Short mmCIF file of C-alpha atoms in Angstrom, two decimals:
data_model
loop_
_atom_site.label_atom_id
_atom_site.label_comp_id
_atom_site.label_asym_id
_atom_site.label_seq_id
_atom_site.Cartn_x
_atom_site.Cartn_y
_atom_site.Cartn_z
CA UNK A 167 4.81 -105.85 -91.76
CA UNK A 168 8.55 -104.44 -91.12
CA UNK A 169 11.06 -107.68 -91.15
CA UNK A 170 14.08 -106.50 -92.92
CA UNK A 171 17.06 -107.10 -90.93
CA UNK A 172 20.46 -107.19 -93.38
CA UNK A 173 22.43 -108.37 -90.35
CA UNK A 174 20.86 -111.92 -90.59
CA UNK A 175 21.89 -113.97 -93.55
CA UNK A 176 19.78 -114.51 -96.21
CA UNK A 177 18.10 -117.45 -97.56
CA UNK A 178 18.71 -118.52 -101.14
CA UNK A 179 18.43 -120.72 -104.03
CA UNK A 180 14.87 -122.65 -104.79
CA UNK A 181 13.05 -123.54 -108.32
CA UNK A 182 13.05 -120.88 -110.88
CA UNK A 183 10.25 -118.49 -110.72
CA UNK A 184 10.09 -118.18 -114.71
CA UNK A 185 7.13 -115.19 -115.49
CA UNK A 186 6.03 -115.30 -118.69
CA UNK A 187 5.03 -112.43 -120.62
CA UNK A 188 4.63 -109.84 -117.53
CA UNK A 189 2.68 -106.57 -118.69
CA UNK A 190 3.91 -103.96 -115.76
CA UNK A 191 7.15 -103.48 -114.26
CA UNK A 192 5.84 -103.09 -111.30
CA UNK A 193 4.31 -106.38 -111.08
CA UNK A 194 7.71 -107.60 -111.55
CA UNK A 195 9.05 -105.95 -108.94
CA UNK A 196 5.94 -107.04 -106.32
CA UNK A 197 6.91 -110.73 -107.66
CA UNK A 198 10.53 -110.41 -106.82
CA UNK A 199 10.25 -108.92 -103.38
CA UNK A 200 7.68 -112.17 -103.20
CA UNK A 201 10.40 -114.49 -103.90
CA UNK A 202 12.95 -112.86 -101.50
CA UNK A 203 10.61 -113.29 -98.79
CA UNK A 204 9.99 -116.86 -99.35
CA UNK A 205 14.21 -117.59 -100.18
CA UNK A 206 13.99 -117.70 -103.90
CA UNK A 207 16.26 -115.79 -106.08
CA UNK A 208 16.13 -117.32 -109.55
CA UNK A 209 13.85 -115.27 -111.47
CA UNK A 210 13.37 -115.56 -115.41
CA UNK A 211 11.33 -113.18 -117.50
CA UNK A 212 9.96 -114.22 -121.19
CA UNK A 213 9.50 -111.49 -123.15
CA UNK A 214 8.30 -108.86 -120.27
CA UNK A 215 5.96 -106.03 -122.38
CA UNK A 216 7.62 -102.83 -121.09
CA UNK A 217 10.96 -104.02 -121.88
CA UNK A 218 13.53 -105.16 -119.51
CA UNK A 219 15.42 -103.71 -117.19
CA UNK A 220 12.65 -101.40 -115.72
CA UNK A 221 12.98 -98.42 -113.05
CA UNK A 222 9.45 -99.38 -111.48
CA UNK A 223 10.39 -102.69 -110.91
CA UNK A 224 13.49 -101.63 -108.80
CA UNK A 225 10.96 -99.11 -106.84
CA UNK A 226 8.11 -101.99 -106.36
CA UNK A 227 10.38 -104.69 -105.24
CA UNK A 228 11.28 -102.40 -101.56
CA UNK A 229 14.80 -103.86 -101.33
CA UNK A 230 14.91 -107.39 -103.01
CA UNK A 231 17.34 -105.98 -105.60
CA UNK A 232 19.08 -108.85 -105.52
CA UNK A 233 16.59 -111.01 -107.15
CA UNK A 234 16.19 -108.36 -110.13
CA UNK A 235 20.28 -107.78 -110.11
CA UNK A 236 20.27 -112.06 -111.53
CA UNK A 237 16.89 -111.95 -113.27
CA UNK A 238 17.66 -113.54 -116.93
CA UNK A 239 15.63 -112.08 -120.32
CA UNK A 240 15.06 -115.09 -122.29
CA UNK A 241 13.01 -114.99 -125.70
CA UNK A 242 10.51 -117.78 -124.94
CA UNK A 243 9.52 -120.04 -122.47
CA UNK A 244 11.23 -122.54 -124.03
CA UNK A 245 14.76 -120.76 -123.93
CA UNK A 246 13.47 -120.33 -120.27
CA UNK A 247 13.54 -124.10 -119.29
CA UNK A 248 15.83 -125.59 -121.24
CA UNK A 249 18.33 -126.42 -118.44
CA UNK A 250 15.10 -127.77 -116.27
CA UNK A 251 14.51 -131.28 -115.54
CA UNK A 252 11.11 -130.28 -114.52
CA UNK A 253 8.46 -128.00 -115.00
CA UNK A 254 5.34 -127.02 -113.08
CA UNK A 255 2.82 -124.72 -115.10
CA UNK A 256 0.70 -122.51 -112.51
CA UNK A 257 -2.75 -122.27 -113.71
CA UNK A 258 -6.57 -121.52 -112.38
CA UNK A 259 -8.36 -122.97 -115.44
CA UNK A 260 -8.90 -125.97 -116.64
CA UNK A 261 -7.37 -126.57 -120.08
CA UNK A 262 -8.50 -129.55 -120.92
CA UNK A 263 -5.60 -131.17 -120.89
CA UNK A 264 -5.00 -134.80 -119.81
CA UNK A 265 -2.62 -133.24 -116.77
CA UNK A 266 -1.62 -134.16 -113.16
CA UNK A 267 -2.58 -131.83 -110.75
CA UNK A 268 -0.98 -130.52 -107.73
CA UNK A 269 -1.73 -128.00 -105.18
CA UNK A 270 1.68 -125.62 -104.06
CA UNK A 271 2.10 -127.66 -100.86
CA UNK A 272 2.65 -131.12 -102.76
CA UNK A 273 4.53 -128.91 -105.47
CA UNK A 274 6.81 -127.54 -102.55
CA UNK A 275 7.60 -131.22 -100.98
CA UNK A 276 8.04 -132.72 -104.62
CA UNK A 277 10.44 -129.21 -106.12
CA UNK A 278 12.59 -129.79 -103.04
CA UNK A 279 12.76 -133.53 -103.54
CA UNK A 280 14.08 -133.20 -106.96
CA UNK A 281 16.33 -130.48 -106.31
CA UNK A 282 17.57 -132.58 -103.47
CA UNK A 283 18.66 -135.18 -105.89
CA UNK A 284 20.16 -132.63 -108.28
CA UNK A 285 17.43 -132.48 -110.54
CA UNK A 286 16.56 -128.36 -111.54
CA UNK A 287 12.91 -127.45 -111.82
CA UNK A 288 11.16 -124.28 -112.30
CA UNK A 289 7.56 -122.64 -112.30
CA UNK A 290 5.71 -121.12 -114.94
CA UNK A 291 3.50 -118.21 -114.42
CA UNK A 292 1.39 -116.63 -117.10
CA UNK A 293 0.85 -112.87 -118.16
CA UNK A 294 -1.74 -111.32 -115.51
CA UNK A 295 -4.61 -110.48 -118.20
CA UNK A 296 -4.55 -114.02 -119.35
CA UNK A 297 -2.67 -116.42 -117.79
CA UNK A 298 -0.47 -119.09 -119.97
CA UNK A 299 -1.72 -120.11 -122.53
CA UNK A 300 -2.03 -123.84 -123.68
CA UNK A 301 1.02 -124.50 -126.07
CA UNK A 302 2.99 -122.92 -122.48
CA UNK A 303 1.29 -125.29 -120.00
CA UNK A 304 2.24 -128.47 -123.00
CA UNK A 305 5.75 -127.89 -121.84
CA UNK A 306 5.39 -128.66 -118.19
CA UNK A 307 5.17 -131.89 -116.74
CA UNK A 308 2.57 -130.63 -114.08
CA UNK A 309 -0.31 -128.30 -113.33
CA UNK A 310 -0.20 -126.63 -110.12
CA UNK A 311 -3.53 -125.19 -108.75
CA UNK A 312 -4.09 -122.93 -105.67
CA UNK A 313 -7.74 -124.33 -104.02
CA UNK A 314 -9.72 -121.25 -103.74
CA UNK A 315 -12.75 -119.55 -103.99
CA UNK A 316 -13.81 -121.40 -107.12
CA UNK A 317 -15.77 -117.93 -107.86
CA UNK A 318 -13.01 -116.12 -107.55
CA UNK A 319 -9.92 -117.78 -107.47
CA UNK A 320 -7.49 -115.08 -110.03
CA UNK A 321 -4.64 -113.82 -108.84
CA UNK A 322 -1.90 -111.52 -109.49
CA UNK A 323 2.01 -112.31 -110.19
CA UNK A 324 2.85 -111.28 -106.25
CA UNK A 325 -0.23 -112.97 -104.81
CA UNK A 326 0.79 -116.34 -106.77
CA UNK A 327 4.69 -116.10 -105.92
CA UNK A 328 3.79 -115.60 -102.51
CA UNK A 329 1.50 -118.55 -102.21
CA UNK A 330 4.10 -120.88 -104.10
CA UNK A 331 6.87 -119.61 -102.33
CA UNK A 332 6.07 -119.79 -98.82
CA UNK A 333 4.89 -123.46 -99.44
CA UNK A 334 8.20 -124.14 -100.90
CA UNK A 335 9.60 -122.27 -97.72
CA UNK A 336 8.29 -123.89 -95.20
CA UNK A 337 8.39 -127.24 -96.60
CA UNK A 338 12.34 -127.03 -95.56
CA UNK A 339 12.09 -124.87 -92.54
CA UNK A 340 11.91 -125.93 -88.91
CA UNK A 341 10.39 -123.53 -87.43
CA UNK A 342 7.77 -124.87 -85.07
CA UNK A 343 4.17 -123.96 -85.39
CA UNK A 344 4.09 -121.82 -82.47
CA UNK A 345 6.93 -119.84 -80.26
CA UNK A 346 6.77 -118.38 -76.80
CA UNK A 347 8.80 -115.01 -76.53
CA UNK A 348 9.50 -114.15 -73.01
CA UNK A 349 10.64 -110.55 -73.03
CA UNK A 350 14.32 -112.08 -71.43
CA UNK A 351 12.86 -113.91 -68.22
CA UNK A 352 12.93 -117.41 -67.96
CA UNK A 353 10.23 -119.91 -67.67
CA UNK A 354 9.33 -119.78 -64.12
CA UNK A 355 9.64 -123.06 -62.15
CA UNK A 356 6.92 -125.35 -60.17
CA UNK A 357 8.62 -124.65 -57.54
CA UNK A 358 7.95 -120.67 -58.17
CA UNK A 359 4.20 -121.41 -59.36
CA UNK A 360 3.13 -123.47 -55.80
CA UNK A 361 4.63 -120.77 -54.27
CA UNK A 362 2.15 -118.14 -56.01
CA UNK A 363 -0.73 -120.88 -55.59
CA UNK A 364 0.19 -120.23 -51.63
CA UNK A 365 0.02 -117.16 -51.97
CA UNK A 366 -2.66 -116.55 -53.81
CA UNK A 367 -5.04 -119.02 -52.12
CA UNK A 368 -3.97 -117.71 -48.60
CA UNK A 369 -5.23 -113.96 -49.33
CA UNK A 370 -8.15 -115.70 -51.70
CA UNK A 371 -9.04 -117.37 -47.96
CA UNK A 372 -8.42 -114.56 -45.84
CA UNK A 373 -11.06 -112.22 -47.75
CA UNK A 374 -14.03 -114.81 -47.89
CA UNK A 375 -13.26 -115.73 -51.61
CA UNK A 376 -12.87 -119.54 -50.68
CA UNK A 377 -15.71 -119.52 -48.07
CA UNK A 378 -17.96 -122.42 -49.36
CA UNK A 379 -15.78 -124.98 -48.36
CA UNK A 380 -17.69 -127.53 -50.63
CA UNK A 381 -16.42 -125.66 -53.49
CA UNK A 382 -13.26 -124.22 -52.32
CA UNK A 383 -11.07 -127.65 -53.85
CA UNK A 384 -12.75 -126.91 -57.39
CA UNK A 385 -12.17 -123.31 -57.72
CA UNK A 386 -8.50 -124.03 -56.48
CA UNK A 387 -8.04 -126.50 -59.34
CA UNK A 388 -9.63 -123.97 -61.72
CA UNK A 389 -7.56 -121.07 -60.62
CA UNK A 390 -4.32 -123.15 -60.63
CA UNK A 391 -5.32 -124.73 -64.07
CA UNK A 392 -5.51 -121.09 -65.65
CA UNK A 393 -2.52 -120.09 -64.32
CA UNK A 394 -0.53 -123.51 -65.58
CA UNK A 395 -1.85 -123.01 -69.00
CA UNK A 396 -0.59 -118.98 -68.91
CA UNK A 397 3.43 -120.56 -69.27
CA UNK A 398 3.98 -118.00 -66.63
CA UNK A 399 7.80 -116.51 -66.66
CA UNK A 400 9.86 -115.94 -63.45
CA UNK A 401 9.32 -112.36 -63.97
CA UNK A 402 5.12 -112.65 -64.43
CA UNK A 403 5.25 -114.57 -60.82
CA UNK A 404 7.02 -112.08 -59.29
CA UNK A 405 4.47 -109.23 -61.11
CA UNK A 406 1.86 -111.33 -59.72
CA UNK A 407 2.63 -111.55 -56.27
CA UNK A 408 3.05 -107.86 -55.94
CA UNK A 409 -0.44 -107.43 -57.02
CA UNK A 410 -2.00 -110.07 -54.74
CA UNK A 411 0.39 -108.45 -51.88
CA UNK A 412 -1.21 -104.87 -53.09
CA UNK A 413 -4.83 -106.60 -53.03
CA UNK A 414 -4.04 -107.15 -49.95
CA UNK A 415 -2.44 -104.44 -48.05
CA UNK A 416 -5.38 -102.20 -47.86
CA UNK A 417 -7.20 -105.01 -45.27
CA UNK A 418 -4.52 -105.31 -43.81
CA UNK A 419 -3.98 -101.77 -42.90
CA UNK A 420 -7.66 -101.37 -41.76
CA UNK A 421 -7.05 -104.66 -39.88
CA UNK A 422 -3.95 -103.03 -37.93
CA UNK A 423 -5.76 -99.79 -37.46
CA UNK A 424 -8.84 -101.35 -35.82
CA UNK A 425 -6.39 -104.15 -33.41
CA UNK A 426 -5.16 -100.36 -32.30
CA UNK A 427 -8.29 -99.00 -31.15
CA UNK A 428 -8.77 -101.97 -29.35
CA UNK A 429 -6.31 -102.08 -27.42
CA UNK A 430 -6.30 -101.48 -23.60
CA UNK A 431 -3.33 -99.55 -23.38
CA UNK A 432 -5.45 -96.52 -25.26
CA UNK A 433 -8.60 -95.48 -24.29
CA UNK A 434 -10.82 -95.91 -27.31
CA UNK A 435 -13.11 -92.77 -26.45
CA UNK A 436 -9.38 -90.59 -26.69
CA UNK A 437 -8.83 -92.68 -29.69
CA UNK A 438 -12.46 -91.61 -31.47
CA UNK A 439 -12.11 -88.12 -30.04
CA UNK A 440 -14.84 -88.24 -27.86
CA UNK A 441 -13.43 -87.25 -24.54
CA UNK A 442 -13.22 -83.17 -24.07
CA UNK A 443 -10.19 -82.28 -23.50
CA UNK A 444 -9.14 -80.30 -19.81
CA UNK A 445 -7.37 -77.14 -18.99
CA UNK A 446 -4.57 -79.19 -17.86
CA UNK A 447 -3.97 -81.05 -21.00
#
């Protein structure tokens, strides 16, 4: 999906996103363009394979250069964290560990807490062949674990920064679950809607929708129902009355056209064409 806009201010800051071992630059770069989605820009590689920095990286990360301008090269993972109060070691296996485990939603509400209260933290992520190993997750304080498929729950660097990140993102965010865009109209009022409902229920009557008048009060609650739960804009009213008004005009028209040929000021057999016409006319 297209979302870059460089006009809006970006969102920064977040727990380290340390990767550990990384074997392809472009996985680096598919991790970082993760994180800049999500509002994370602290990104630490331990002893990437292909060296460090790397070309494909740039060209896989699609525009999150800043995230690979302040990535740090440290030696080992414990060079990595040593200015972290805590850790969090991502992991699908179990190590056999005596460990507290978290999934990235209670990771996300607990990293914020701490860095709330000044305390650093960071996230460990292993090479993508085989993970971290054990002496790696020792170091943290916790094991995060992302509930999947238990068949097939690997994934790669990107997949797992994304999943980690956009907890952590919208663990701070207030967006609300769900947004109505209306395309610049305004809501439309109930004063607008009952006047559709008249509208719509006066032509609904007129053509023999609303006949059975033992149902007629249901379907009017059903109809006026639907429309209620549409959130109809000011706009979409006015749309809809020109289509009942255009449902309409075609009766109406054969309605006029047959009051004419019944009136007695014409002759109805002059109307029809059925009277021969004379010499004189």
């Amino acid at each position: 999906m297209a979302g870059t806009n460089h006009r809006r201010t970006a969102v920064t800051g977040g727990p380290a996103i340390i990767l550990v071992e990384p074997q392809l630059g472009e996985n680096i770069g598919t991790a970082a363009r993760a994180m800049f989605n999500c509002g994370l820009d602290d990104l630490r590689l331990v002893r990437p394979r292909d060296g460090w920095p790397s070309d494909k990286a740039i060209a896989a990360a699609s525009g999150a250069d800043t995230v690979l301008q302040k990535a740090r090269l440290y030696p080992s993972v414990a060079a990595a964290i040593s200015d972290l109060v805590h850790v969090v070691a991502a992991t699908a296996r179990d190590r056999g560990m005596v460990r507290r485990e978290v999934t990235p939603r209670r990771a996300a509400a607990e990293m914020r807490a701490w860095l709330l209260a000044g305390e650093p933290c960071g996230v460990l992520i292993g090479p993508e062949r085989t993970g971290l190993v054990n002496d790696d997750v020792a170091l943290a304080d916790t094991v995060l674990t992302v509930p999947l498929n238990p068949a097939f729950s690997s994934l790669n660097l990107a997949q797992a920064v994304l999943i980690i990140g956009y907890e952590w993102f919208i663990s701070g965010a207030e967006t609300p679950g769900e947004t109505l865009h209306r395309g610049g109209s305004r809501p439309a009022t109930k004063e607008e809607l009952l006047n559709f409902f008249d509208h719509l229920e006066e032509e609904l009557e007129n053509n023999g929708f609303l006949r059975n008048r033992e149902s007629q009060p249901h379907m009017v609650r059903n109809l006026r129902s639907l429309f209620q739960r549409a959130q109809c804009t000011e706009q979409e009213l006015r749309t809809l009355h020109g289509v009942v008004t255009s449902f309409a005009g075609p009766r109406e028209r054969r309605r006029r056209t047959v009051d004419r040929t019944r009136s007695p000021e014409l002759e109805p057999e002059k109307v029809l064409g059925l009277v021969d016409r004379t010499d004189d006319e």
